[in-house]
PDB file of C-alpha atoms in Angstrom:
ATOM      1  CA  CYS F  32       0.189   0.258   0.094  1.00 50.00           C
ATOM      2  CA  GLY F  33       0.978   3.716  -0.713  1.00 56.00           C
ATOM      3  CA  ARG F  34       1.796   6.553   1.775  1.00 62.00           C
ATOM      4  CA  GLY F  35      -2.260   7.939   1.612  1.00 66.00           C
ATOM      5  CA  LYS F  36      -4.148   4.901  -0.271  1.00 71.00           C
ATOM      6  CA  LEU F  37      -6.282   1.698   1.315  1.00 68.00           C
ATOM      7  CA  ARG F  38      -6.037  -1.614   1.045  1.00 72.00           C
ATOM      8  CA  PRO F  39      -9.018  -3.023  -1.191  1.00 74.00           C
ATOM      9  CA  ASP F  40     -10.641  -4.541   1.858  1.00 70.00           C
ATOM     10  CA  LEU F  41     -10.329  -1.878   3.031  1.00 67.00           C
ATOM     11  CA  ALA F  42     -11.499   0.402   0.461  1.00 71.00           C
ATOM     12  CA  ARG F  43     -15.452  -0.323   0.724  1.00 75.00           C
ATOM     13  CA  VAL F  44     -17.013   1.789   3.543  1.00 74.00           C
ATOM     14  CA  LEU F  45     -20.472   1.447   3.911  1.00 76.00           C
ATOM     15  CA  VAL F  46     -22.617   4.866   5.418  1.00 81.00           C
ATOM     16  CA  GLU F  47     -25.945   4.523   6.547  1.00 84.00           C
ATOM     17  CA  VAL F  48     -27.914   7.986   6.189  1.00 88.00           C
ATOM     18  CA  TYR F  49     -30.700   9.508   7.931  1.00 86.00           C
ATOM     19  CA  GLN F  50     -33.407  11.448   7.828  1.00 89.00           C
ATOM     20  CA  PRO F  51     -32.839  15.083  10.404  1.00 89.00           C
ATOM     21  CA  MET F  52     -34.484  13.830  13.528  1.00 91.00           C
ATOM     22  CA  GLY F  53     -34.933  15.730  17.091  1.00 92.00           C
ATOM     23  CA  GLU F  54     -32.874  16.299  19.495  1.00 92.00           C
ATOM     24  CA  ARG F  55     -34.615  13.021  21.592  1.00 93.00           C
ATOM     25  CA  GLU F  56     -34.091  10.945  18.685  1.00 91.00           C
ATOM     26  CA  VAL F  57     -30.241  12.158  17.697  1.00 89.00           C
ATOM     27  CA  ARG F  58     -29.729  11.247  21.941  1.00 91.00           C
ATOM     28  CA  GLU F  59     -31.040   7.739  21.044  1.00 90.00           C
ATOM     29  CA  LEU F  60     -29.536   7.137  17.770  1.00 88.00           C
ATOM     30  CA  PHE F  61     -26.037   8.034  19.732  1.00 86.00           C
ATOM     31  CA  THR F  62     -26.737   6.311  22.695  1.00 86.00           C
ATOM     32  CA  GLU F  63     -26.914   3.096  20.823  1.00 85.00           C
ATOM     33  CA  ILE F  64     -24.425   3.588  18.733  1.00 81.00           C
ATOM     34  CA  ASN F  65     -21.965   4.151  22.245  1.00 81.00           C
ATOM     35  CA  LYS F  66     -22.998   0.473  23.514  1.00 77.00           C
ATOM     36  CA  VAL F  67     -22.148  -1.461  20.317  1.00 76.00           C
ATOM     37  CA  GLU F  68     -19.489  -4.090  21.192  1.00 73.00           C
ATOM     38  CA  PRO F  69     -17.105  -4.338  18.333  1.00 76.00           C
ATOM     39  CA  VAL F  70     -16.943  -7.693  16.446  1.00 79.00           C
ATOM     40  CA  THR F  71     -14.764 -10.199  17.911  1.00 83.00           C
ATOM     41  CA  LEU F  72     -11.725 -12.056  16.034  1.00 82.00           C
ATOM     42  CA  VAL F  73     -13.718 -15.548  16.599  1.00 86.00           C
ATOM     43  CA  ASP F  74     -16.430 -13.865  14.229  1.00 81.00           C
ATOM     44  CA  LEU F  75     -14.935 -12.445  11.541  1.00 81.00           C
ATOM     45  CA  PRO F  76     -14.589 -14.105   8.654  1.00 82.00           C
ATOM     46  CA  GLN F  77     -11.817 -17.575   8.786  1.00 80.00           C
ATOM     47  CA  ASP F  78      -9.602 -15.773   6.264  1.00 83.00           C
ATOM     48  CA  GLN F  79      -9.645 -12.624   8.338  1.00 81.00           C
ATOM     49  CA  GLY F  80      -8.592 -14.700  11.292  1.00 85.00           C
ATOM     50  CA  GLY F  81     -12.136 -15.798  12.329  1.00 82.00           C
ATOM     51  CA  ALA F  82     -12.519 -19.318  14.004  1.00 88.00           C
ATOM     52  CA  GLY F  83     -13.689 -21.680  10.918  1.00 90.00           C
ATOM     53  CA  GLU F  84     -17.103 -23.066  11.629  1.00 92.00           C
ATOM     54  CA  GLU F  85     -16.545 -25.951  12.995  1.00 95.00           C
ATOM     55  CA  GLU F  86     -14.539 -24.657  15.880  1.00 95.00           C
ATOM     56  CA  ALA F  87     -16.999 -21.371  15.995  1.00 95.00           C
ATOM     57  CA  ALA F  88     -19.273 -24.239  17.205  1.00 96.00           C
ATOM     58  CA  ILE F  89     -17.058 -26.199  19.557  1.00 97.00           C
ATOM     59  CA  ILE F  90     -15.875 -23.092  20.560  1.00 97.00           C
ATOM     60  CA  THR F  91     -19.430 -20.998  21.643  1.00 97.00           C
ATOM     61  CA  GLN F  92     -21.427 -24.490  22.723  1.00 98.00           C
ATOM     62  CA  ALA F  93     -18.143 -25.360  25.216  1.00 98.00           C
ATOM     63  CA  ALA F  94     -18.550 -21.787  26.856  1.00 98.00           C
ATOM     64  CA  GLU F  95     -22.410 -21.656  27.221  1.00 98.00           C
ATOM     65  CA  SER F  96     -21.960 -24.831  29.010  1.00 98.00           C
ATOM     66  CA  LEU F  97     -20.195 -23.496  30.962  1.00 98.00           C
ATOM     67  CA  ARG F  98     -22.077 -20.280  31.757  1.00 98.00           C
ATOM     68  CA  ALA F  99     -24.831 -22.647  32.343  1.00 98.00           C
ATOM     69  CA  GLN F 100     -22.851 -24.494  35.026  1.00 98.00           C
ATOM     70  CA  PHE F 101     -22.599 -21.514  36.068  1.00 98.00           C
ATOM     71  CA  PRO F 102     -24.738 -18.077  35.300  1.00 98.00           C
ATOM     72  CA  SER F 103     -23.418 -16.351  38.615  1.00 97.00           C
ATOM     73  CA  MET F 104     -19.763 -16.017  37.283  1.00 98.00           C
ATOM     74  CA  PHE F 105     -20.876 -14.981  33.277  1.00 97.00           C
ATOM     75  CA  LYS F 106     -21.681 -10.809  32.956  1.00 96.00           C
ATOM     76  CA  PRO F 107     -23.107  -9.180  30.274  1.00 92.00           C
ATOM     77  CA  SER F 108     -20.304  -6.831  30.767  1.00 88.00           C
ATOM     78  CA  THR F 109     -17.219  -7.423  28.210  1.00 85.00           C
ATOM     79  CA  SER F 110     -14.959  -5.521  30.985  1.00 86.00           C
ATOM     80  CA  CYS F 111     -15.975  -7.264  34.068  1.00 91.00           C
ATOM     81  CA  ARG F 112     -14.432  -7.284  36.329  1.00 94.00           C
ATOM     82  CA  ALA F 113     -12.369 -10.597  38.075  1.00 94.00           C
ATOM     83  CA  PRO F 114     -13.520 -13.830  39.005  1.00 96.00           C
ATOM     84  CA  HIS F 115     -16.116 -13.176  36.751  1.00 97.00           C
ATOM     85  CA  LEU F 116     -16.379 -14.005  32.886  1.00 97.00           C
ATOM     86  CA  ASN F 117     -18.084 -12.943  29.645  1.00 95.00           C
ATOM     87  CA  VAL F 118     -18.793 -15.391  27.358  1.00 96.00           C
ATOM     88  CA  ASP F 119     -18.198 -13.991  24.315  1.00 94.00           C
ATOM     89  CA  ALA F 120     -14.230 -12.267  25.912  1.00 94.00           C
ATOM     90  CA  LEU F 121     -14.377 -16.262  27.026  1.00 96.00           C
ATOM     91  CA  ARG F 122     -15.102 -17.218  23.062  1.00 96.00           C
ATOM     92  CA  ASN F 123     -12.522 -14.997  22.022  1.00 95.00           C
ATOM     93  CA  GLU F 124      -9.636 -15.546  24.170  1.00 95.00           C
ATOM     94  CA  LEU F 125     -10.209 -19.451  23.321  1.00 96.00           C
ATOM     95  CA  HIS F 126     -10.466 -18.609  19.966  1.00 95.00           C
ATOM     96  CA  LYS F 127      -6.968 -16.285  20.131  1.00 94.00           C
ATOM     97  CA  ALA F 128      -5.168 -18.724  22.239  1.00 94.00           C
ATOM     98  CA  ALA F 129      -6.062 -21.533  19.730  1.00 94.00           C
ATOM     99  CA  LEU F 130      -7.167 -24.139  22.291  1.00 94.00           C
ATOM    100  CA  LEU F 131      -8.513 -26.764  20.068  1.00 95.00           C
ATOM    101  CA  GLN F 132      -5.433 -26.897  17.970  1.00 94.00           C
ATOM    102  CA  ARG F 133      -3.102 -27.023  20.625  1.00 94.00           C
ATOM    103  CA  ARG F 134      -5.147 -29.211  23.201  1.00 94.00           C
ATOM    104  CA  ASP F 135      -5.856 -32.009  20.000  1.00 95.00           C
ATOM    105  CA  ILE F 136      -9.388 -30.672  20.908  1.00 96.00           C
ATOM    106  CA  SER F 137     -12.287 -32.010  18.170  1.00 96.00           C
ATOM    107  CA  SER F 138     -15.665 -31.491  20.794  1.00 97.00           C
ATOM    108  CA  SER F 139     -17.460 -29.302  22.821  1.00 97.00           C
ATOM    109  CA  ALA F 140     -17.516 -31.877  25.047  1.00 98.00           C
ATOM    110  CA  GLU F 141     -13.920 -31.751  25.320  1.00 97.00           C
ATOM    111  CA  LEU F 142     -13.784 -28.452  25.910  1.00 98.00           C
ATOM    112  CA  VAL F 143     -15.425 -28.429  28.708  1.00 98.00           C
ATOM    113  CA  ALA F 144     -13.642 -30.985  30.285  1.00 98.00           C
ATOM    114  CA  TRP F 145     -10.804 -29.210  29.859  1.00 97.00           C
ATOM    115  CA  LEU F 146     -12.507 -26.235  30.909  1.00 98.00           C
ATOM    116  CA  LEU F 147     -13.630 -28.321  34.029  1.00 98.00           C
ATOM    117  CA  GLN F 148     -10.170 -29.219  34.593  1.00 97.00           C
ATOM    118  CA  THR F 149      -8.005 -26.737  33.849  1.00 97.00           C
ATOM    119  CA  ASN F 150     -10.585 -25.106  36.603  1.00 97.00           C
ATOM    120  CA  GLU F 151     -10.197 -28.125  39.664  1.00 97.00           C
ATOM    121  CA  SER F 152      -6.735 -26.907  38.810  1.00 95.00           C
ATOM    122  CA  LEU F 153      -6.828 -23.507  39.941  1.00 96.00           C
ATOM    123  CA  ALA F 154      -9.024 -24.156  42.329  1.00 96.00           C
ATOM    124  CA  ALA F 155      -6.200 -26.269  44.216  1.00 95.00           C
ATOM    125  CA  ARG F 156      -3.978 -23.479  44.325  1.00 93.00           C
ATOM    126  CA  PRO F 157      -3.972 -21.590  48.062  1.00 92.00           C
ATOM    127  CA  ASP F 158      -5.060 -17.788  48.403  1.00 88.00           C
ATOM    128  CA  GLU F 159      -1.025 -17.330  48.946  1.00 86.00           C
ATOM    129  CA  GLY F 160      -0.812 -17.935  44.991  1.00 86.00           C
ATOM    130  CA  TRP F 161      -3.985 -16.173  43.821  1.00 88.00           C
ATOM    131  CA  ARG F 162      -2.709 -12.504  46.038  1.00 81.00           C
ATOM    132  CA  GLY F 163       1.037 -12.697  44.648  1.00 74.00           C
ATOM    133  CA  ALA F 164       3.341 -11.151  45.803  1.00 66.00           C
ATOM    134  CA  GLY F 165       3.876  -7.576  47.289  1.00 68.00           C
ATOM    135  CA  PRO F 166       2.346  -5.441  49.235  1.00 72.00           C
ATOM    136  CA  ARG F 167      -1.164  -4.676  46.281  1.00 74.00           C
ATOM    137  CA  PRO F 168      -2.642  -7.948  46.390  1.00 75.00           C
ATOM    138  CA  ARG F 169      -3.194  -9.197  43.202  1.00 86.00           C
ATOM    139  CA  TYR F 170      -6.811 -11.025  43.781  1.00 90.00           C
ATOM    140  CA  SER F 171      -8.494  -8.817  47.070  1.00 90.00           C
ATOM    141  CA  ASP F 172     -10.420 -11.486  49.589  1.00 90.00           C
ATOM    142  CA  ALA F 173     -13.534 -10.477  48.331  1.00 94.00           C
ATOM    143  CA  VAL F 174     -12.566 -12.143  45.015  1.00 94.00           C
ATOM    144  CA  LEU F 175     -11.155 -15.178  45.840  1.00 95.00           C
ATOM    145  CA  ASP F 176     -14.152 -15.591  48.419  1.00 95.00           C
ATOM    146  CA  LYS F 177     -16.203 -15.332  45.754  1.00 97.00           C
ATOM    147  CA  ALA F 178     -14.312 -17.270  43.162  1.00 96.00           C
ATOM    148  CA  ARG F 179     -14.055 -20.417  46.314  1.00 96.00           C
ATOM    149  CA  ARG F 180     -17.528 -19.828  47.333  1.00 97.00           C
ATOM    150  CA  GLU F 181     -19.127 -20.833  43.622  1.00 97.00           C
ATOM    151  CA  GLY F 182     -15.957 -22.749  42.423  1.00 97.00           C
ATOM    152  CA  PHE F 183     -14.885 -21.455  39.613  1.00 98.00           C
ATOM    153  CA  PHE F 184     -11.554 -19.970  38.944  1.00 97.00           C
ATOM    154  CA  LEU F 185     -11.331 -19.718  35.041  1.00 97.00           C
ATOM    155  CA  GLY F 186     -12.315 -15.594  35.788  1.00 96.00           C
ATOM    156  CA  LEU F 187      -8.896 -15.364  37.740  1.00 94.00           C
ATOM    157  CA  GLY F 188      -6.880 -14.445  34.786  1.00 91.00           C
ATOM    158  CA  LEU F 189      -6.140 -15.367  31.419  1.00 91.00           C
ATOM    159  CA  GLU F 190      -2.772 -17.424  32.221  1.00 91.00           C
ATOM    160  CA  TRP F 191      -4.135 -20.936  32.386  1.00 94.00           C
ATOM    161  CA  LEU F 192      -5.428 -20.287  28.505  1.00 93.00           C
ATOM    162  CA  HIS F 193      -1.442 -19.780  27.335  1.00 87.00           C
ATOM    163  CA  ALA F 194       0.256 -22.405  29.973  1.00 81.00           C
ATOM    164  CA  ASP F 195       1.732 -25.510  27.800  1.00 69.00           C
ATOM    165  CA  GLY F 196       2.137 -28.393  30.735  1.00 58.00           C
ATOM    166  CA  GLN F 197      -0.476 -28.642  33.597  1.00 54.00           C
ATOM    167  CA  VAL F 198      -1.199 -25.198  34.818  1.00 52.00           C
ATOM    168  CA  SER F 199       1.021 -25.349  38.171  1.00 50.00           C
ATOM    169  CA  ASP F 200      -1.312 -24.928  41.879  1.00 48.00           C
ATOM    170  CA  LYS F 201       1.401 -22.488  43.138  1.00 48.00           C
TER     171      LYS F 201
END
């Protein structure tokens, strides 16, 4: 691409034109536009880095299964705080980590089993391991208490997604 020129796949721009409207309608439209979430990588076409149809189905079914098992630990906001997760953010992270390929997972049942096993491994970690070193703890007692009460630790960071071996209990 030359300077100031868009690649051909980016050269097409869709513009939506609205009829003149009152201030109330403009505010409503502005609010609606600002609530829109960007399309996640997993949902893009496969040739643009998104998941293929089979991978997307496996990841989606597994994430929804996890949400059904731990409903209080999933929040609608993509920027929810630990120990919570957002189902779409989880789907995206599972895809970005290439987990199915790295773990040779070929079904949603296998992925759910792996996620639950990983959750159990994380649950075995003592609270000191979650707090971290230093004067400011990584996770507060309230966050750890909720994770222990609900039995859900996958929302305490995503390092477990990128670990090549077993999840450390330290």
